[in-house]
mmCIF file of C-alpha atoms in Angstrom:
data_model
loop_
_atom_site.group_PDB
_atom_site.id
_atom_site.type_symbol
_atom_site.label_atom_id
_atom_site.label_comp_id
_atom_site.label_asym_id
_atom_site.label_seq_id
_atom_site.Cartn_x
_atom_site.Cartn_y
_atom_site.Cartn_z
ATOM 1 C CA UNK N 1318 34.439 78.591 113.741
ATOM 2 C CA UNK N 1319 34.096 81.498 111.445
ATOM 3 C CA UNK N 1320 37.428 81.937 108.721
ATOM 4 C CA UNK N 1321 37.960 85.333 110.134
ATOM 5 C CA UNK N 1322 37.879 87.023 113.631
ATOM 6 C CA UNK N 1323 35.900 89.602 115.287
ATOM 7 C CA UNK N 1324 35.261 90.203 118.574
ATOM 8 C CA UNK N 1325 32.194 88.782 120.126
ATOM 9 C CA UNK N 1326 31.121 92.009 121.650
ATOM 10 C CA UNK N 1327 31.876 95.313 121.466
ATOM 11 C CA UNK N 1328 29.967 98.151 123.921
ATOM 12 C CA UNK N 1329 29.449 102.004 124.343
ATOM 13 C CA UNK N 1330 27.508 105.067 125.716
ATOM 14 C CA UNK N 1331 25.488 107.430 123.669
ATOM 15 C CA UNK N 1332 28.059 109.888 121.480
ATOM 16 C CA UNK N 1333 31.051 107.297 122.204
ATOM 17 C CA UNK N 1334 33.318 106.209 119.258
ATOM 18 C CA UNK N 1335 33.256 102.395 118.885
ATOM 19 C CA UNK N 1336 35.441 100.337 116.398
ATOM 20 C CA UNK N 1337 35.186 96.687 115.823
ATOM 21 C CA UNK N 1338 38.015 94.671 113.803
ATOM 22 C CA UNK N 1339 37.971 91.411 111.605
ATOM 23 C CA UNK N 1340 41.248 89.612 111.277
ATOM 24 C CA UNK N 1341 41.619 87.590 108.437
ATOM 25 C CA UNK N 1342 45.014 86.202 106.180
ATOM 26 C CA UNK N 1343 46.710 87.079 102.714
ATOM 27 C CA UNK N 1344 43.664 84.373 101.063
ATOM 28 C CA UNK N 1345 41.193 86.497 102.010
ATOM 29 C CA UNK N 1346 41.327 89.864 103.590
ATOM 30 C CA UNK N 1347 44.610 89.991 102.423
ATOM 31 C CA UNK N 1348 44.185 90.347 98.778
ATOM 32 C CA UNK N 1349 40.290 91.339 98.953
ATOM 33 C CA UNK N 1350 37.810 94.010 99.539
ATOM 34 C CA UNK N 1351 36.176 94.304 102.425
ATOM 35 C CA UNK N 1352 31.812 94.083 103.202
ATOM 36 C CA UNK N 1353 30.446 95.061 106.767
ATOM 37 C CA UNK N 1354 26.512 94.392 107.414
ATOM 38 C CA UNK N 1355 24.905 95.858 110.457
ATOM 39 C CA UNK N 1356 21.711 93.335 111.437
ATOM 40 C CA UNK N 1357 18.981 94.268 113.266
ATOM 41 C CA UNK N 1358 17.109 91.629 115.530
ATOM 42 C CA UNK N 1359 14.619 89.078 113.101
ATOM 43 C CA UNK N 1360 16.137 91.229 110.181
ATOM 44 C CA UNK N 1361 18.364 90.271 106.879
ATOM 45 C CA UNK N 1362 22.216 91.909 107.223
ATOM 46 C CA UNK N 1363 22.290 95.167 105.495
ATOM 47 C CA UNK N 1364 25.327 96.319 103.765
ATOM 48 C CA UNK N 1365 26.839 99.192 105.824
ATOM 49 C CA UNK N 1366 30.756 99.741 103.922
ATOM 50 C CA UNK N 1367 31.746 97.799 100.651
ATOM 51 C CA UNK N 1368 35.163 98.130 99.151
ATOM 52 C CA UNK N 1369 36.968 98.571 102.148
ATOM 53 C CA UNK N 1370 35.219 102.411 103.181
ATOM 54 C CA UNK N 1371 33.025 103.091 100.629
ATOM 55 C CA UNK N 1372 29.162 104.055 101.688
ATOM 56 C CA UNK N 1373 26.203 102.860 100.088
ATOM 57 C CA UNK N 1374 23.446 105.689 99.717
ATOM 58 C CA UNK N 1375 21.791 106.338 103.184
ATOM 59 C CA UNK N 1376 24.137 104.958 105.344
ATOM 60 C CA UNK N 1377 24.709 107.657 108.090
ATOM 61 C CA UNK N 1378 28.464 108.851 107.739
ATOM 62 C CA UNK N 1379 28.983 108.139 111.410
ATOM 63 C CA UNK N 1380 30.406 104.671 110.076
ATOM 64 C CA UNK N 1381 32.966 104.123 108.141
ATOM 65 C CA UNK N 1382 35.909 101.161 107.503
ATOM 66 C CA UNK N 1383 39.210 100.568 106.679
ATOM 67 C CA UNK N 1384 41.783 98.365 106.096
ATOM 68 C CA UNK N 1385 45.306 97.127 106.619
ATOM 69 C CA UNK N 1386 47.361 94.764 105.331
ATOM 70 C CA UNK N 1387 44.757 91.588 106.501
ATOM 71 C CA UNK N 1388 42.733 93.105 109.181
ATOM 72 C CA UNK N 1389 39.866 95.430 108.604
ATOM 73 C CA UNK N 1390 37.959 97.819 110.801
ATOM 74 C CA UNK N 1391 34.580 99.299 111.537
ATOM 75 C CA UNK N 1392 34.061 102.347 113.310
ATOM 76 C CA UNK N 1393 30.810 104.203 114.522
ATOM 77 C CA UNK N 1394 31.283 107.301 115.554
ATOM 78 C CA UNK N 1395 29.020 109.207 117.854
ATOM 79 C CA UNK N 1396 26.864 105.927 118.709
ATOM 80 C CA UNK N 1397 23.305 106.177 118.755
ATOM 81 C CA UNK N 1398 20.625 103.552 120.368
ATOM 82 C CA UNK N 1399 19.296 102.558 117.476
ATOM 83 C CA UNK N 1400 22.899 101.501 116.187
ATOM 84 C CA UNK N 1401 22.704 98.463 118.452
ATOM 85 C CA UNK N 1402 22.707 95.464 116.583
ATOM 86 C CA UNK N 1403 24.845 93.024 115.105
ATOM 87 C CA UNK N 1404 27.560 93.511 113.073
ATOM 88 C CA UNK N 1405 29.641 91.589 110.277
ATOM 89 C CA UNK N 1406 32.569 91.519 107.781
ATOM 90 C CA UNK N 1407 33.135 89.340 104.918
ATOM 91 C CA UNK N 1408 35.540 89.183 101.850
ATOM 92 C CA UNK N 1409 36.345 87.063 99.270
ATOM 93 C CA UNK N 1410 38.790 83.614 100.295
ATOM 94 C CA UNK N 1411 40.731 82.795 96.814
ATOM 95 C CA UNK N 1412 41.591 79.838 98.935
ATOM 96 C CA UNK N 1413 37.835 78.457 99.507
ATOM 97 C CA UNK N 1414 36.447 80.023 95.928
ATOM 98 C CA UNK N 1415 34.013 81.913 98.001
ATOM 99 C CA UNK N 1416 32.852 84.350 100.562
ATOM 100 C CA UNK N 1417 33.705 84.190 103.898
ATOM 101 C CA UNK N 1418 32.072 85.880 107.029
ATOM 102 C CA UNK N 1419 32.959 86.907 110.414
ATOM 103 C CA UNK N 1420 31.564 85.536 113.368
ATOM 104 C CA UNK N 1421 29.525 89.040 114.179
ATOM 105 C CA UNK N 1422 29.896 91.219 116.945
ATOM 106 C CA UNK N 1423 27.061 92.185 119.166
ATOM 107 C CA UNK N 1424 27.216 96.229 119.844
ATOM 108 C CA UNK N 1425 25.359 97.173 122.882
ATOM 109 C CA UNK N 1426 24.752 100.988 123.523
ATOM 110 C CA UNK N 1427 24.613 101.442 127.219
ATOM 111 C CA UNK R 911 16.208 99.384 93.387
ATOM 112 C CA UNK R 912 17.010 95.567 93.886
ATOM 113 C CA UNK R 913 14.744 93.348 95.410
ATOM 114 C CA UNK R 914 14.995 89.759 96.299
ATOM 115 C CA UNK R 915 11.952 88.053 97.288
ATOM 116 C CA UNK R 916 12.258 84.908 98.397
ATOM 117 C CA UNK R 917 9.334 82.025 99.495
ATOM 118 C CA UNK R 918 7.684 81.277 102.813
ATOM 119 C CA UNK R 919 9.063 79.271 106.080
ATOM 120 C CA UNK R 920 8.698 75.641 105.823
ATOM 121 C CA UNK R 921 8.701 72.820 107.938
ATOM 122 C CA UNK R 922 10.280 69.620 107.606
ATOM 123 C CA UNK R 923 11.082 66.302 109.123
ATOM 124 C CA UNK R 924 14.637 64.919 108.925
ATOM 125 C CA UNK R 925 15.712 63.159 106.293
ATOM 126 C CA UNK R 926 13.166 65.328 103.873
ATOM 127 C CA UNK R 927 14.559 68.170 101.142
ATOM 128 C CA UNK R 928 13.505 71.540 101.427
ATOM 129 C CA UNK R 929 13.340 74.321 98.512
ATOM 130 C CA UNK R 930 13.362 77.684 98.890
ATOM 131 C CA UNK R 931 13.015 79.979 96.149
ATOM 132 C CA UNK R 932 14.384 83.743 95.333
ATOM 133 C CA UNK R 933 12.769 86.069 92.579
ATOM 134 C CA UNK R 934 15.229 89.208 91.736
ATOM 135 C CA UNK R 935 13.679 92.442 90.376
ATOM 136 C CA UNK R 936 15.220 95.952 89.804
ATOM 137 C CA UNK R 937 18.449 94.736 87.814
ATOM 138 C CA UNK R 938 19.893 92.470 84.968
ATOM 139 C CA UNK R 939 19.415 88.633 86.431
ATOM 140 C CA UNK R 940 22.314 87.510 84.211
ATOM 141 C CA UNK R 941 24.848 89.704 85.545
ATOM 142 C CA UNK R 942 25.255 89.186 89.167
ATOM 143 C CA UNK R 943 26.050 85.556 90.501
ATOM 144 C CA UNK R 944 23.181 84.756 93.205
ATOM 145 C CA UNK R 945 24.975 83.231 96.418
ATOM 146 C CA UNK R 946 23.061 81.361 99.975
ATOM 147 C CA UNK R 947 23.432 82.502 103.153
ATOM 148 C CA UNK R 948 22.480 80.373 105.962
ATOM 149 C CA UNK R 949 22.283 81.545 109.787
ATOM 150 C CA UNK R 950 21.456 79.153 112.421
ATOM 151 C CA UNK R 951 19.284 80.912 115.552
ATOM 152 C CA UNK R 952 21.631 82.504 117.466
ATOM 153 C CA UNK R 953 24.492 81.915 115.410
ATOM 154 C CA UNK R 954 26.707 83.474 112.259
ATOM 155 C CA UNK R 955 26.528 83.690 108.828
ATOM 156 C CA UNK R 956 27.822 80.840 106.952
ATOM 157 C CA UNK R 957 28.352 80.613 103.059
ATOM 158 C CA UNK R 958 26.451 77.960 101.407
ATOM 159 C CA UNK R 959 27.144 78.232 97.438
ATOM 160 C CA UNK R 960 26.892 80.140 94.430
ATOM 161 C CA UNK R 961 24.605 80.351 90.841
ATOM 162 C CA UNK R 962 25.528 82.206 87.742
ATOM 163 C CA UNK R 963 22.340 83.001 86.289
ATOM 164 C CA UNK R 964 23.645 83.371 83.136
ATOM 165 C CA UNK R 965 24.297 79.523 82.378
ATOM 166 C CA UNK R 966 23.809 78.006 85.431
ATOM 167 C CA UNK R 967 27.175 76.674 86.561
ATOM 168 C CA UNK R 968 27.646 76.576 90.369
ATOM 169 C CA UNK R 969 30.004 76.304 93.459
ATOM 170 C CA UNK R 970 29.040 75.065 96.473
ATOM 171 C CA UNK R 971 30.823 75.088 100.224
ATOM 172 C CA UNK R 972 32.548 71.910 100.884
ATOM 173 C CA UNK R 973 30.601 71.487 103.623
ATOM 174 C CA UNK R 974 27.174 71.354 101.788
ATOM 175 C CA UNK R 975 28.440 69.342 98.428
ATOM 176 C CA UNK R 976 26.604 66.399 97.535
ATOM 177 C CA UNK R 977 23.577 67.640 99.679
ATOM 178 C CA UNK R 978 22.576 71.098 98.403
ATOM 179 C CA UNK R 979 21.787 72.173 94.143
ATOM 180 C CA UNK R 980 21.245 75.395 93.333
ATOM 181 C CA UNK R 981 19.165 76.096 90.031
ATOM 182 C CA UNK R 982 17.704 78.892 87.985
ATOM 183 C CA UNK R 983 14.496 79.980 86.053
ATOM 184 C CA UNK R 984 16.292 82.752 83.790
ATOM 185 C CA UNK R 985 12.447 83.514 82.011
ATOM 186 C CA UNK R 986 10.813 84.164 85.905
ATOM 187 C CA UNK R 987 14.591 85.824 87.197
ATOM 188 C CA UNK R 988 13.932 83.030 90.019
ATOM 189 C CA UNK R 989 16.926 81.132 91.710
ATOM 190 C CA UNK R 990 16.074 78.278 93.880
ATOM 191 C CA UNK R 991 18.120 76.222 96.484
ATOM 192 C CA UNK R 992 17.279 72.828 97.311
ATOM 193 C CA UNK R 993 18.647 71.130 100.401
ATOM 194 C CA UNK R 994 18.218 66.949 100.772
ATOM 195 C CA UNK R 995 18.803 64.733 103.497
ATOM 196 C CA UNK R 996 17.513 67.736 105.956
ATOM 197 C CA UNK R 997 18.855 67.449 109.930
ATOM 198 C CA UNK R 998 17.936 69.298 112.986
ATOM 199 C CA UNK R 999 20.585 71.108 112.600
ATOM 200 C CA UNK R 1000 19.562 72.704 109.533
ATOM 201 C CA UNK R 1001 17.275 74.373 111.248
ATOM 202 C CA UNK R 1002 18.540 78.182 110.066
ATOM 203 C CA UNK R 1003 17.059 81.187 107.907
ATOM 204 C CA UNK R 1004 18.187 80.914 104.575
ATOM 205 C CA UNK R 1005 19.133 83.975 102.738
ATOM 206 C CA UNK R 1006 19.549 84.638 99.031
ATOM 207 C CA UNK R 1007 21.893 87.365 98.739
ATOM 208 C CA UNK R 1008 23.062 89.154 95.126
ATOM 209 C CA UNK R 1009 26.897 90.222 95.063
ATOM 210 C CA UNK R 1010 28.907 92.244 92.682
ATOM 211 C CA UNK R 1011 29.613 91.230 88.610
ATOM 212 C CA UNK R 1012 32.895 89.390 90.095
ATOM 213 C CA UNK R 1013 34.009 87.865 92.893
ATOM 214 C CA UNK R 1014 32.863 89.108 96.241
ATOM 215 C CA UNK R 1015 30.669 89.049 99.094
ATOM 216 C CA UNK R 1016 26.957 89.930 99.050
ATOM 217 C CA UNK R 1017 25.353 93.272 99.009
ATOM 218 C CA UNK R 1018 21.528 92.812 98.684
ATOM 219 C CA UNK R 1019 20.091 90.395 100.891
ATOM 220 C CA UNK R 1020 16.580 88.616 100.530
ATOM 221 C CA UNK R 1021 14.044 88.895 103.459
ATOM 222 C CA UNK R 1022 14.932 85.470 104.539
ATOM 223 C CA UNK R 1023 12.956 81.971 104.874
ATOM 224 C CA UNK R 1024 12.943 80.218 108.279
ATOM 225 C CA UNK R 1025 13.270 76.367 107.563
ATOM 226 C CA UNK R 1026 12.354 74.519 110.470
ATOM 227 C CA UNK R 1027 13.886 70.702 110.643
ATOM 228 C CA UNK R 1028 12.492 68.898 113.552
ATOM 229 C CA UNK R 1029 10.483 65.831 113.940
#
C-alpha cells in the first residue's frame, strides 16, 4: 500500500482535460514539494512537474500541477494518444527520512 | 545532460545477492545523493534507500535494512546496490535515480536493470 493516494485509473477522449490527484498528510505532501513522472510501457518514469508546477525543459505545457494544503494535482490538458501511460507523484516523508511514491494511475485515451 | 547508466539484467536463485551498478555522467557526483527505486512487474514504485556520494553515509527503507548496502566508487562516479538473501519476490527492475542537492524525490532516472529471482 503506497504512503499516498491516487486513483488507479483515470480516462479521456482526444482534446479532453484530465486531472489526476495524490493525497498525502502534513509528513509529506504537507510540508513538501511535489514530483509527477509520466511512464511509458518497459520505460524508466520521467519527470513531468517538480516543485509543485514547475516544467522541466520539453515537457509539453499541456501539463501542469498544483497543490493544496496535502493533496496535489496533475492535469493534462487537451489529451493526446501518445499521453497514455502511467503516471506518478512523490514527495519527501520527514516522517520515513525519505521519498515516498504514489501508487500510479493508468491514463487511457479513448 | 545527466545520464545514469546502470548494468545488465541478472538472474538469480533465492537465497543469492544480486549487484547492480549505476555510473553518473553530465554533473558533479558529490553533490546529488543517489537513491533506488524498485518496481515489481505490474506494480508501483517503492523507495529502497539512499547514498551520499560525497562520504558515503546511507539510509535505507525499513523494509530493506539489514538486507540491502548501498556503496560508491567516487574515482569511476559509480554507485552500486547490493541486495542479499534474494526472494521471488524481488523479482522487480531496479532503478537508480539522482534527486536534488537536499531532500527530495528523484528527477533523473537510470534505464533500469531487470533482476530476475526464481529458481
Amino acid at each position: 500500500q503506497s504512503v499516498l493516494t491516487q486513483p488507479p485509473s483515470a480516462s479521456g477522449t482526444p482534446g479532453q482535460r484530465v486531472t489526476i490527484s495524490c493525497s498525502g498528510s502534513r509528513s509529506n505532501i504537507g510540508g513538501n514539494t511535489v514530483n509527477w513522472y509520466q511512464q511509458l510501457p518497459g520505460t524508466a518514469p520521467k519527470l513531468l512537474i517538480y516543485s509543485n508546477n514547475q516544467r522541466p525543459s520539453g515537457v509539453p505545457d499541456r501539463f501542469s500541477g498544483s497543490k493544496s494544503g496535502t493533496s496535489a494535482s496533475l492535469a493534462i490538458s487537451g489529451i493526446q494518444p501518445e499521453d497514455e501511460a502511467d503516471y506518478y507523484c512523490a514527495t519527501w516523508d520527514d516522517s520515513l527520512n525519505g521519498p515516498v511514491f504514489g501508487g500510479g494511475t493508468k491514463l487511457t485515451v479513448l | 545532460q545527466v545520464l545514469l547508466v546502470q548494468s545488465g539484467a541478472e538472474v538469480k536463485k533465492p537465497g543469492a545477492a544480486v549487484k547492480v551498478s549505476c555510473t553518473a555522467s553530465g554533473y558533479s557526483f558529490t553533490t546529488y545523493y543517489m537513491q533506488w527505486v524498485r518496481q515489481a512487474p505490474g506494480q508501483g514504485l517503492e523507495w529502497m534507500g539512499m547514498i551520499n556520494p560525497t562520504g558515503g553515509s546511507s539510509n535505507y527503507a525499513h523494509k530493506f535494512q539489514g538486507r540491502v548496502t548501498m556503496t560508491r566508487d567516487a574515482s569511476t562516479r559509480t554507485v552500486y546496490m547490493e541486495l542479499r538473501n534474494l526472494r521471488s519476490d524481488d523479482t522487480a527492475v531496479y532503478y537508480c535515480a539522482r534527486g536534488a542537492p537536499g531532500p527530495g524525490p528523484p528527477a533523473y532516472w537510470g534505464q533500469g536493470t531487470l533482476v530476475t529471482v526464481s529458481s
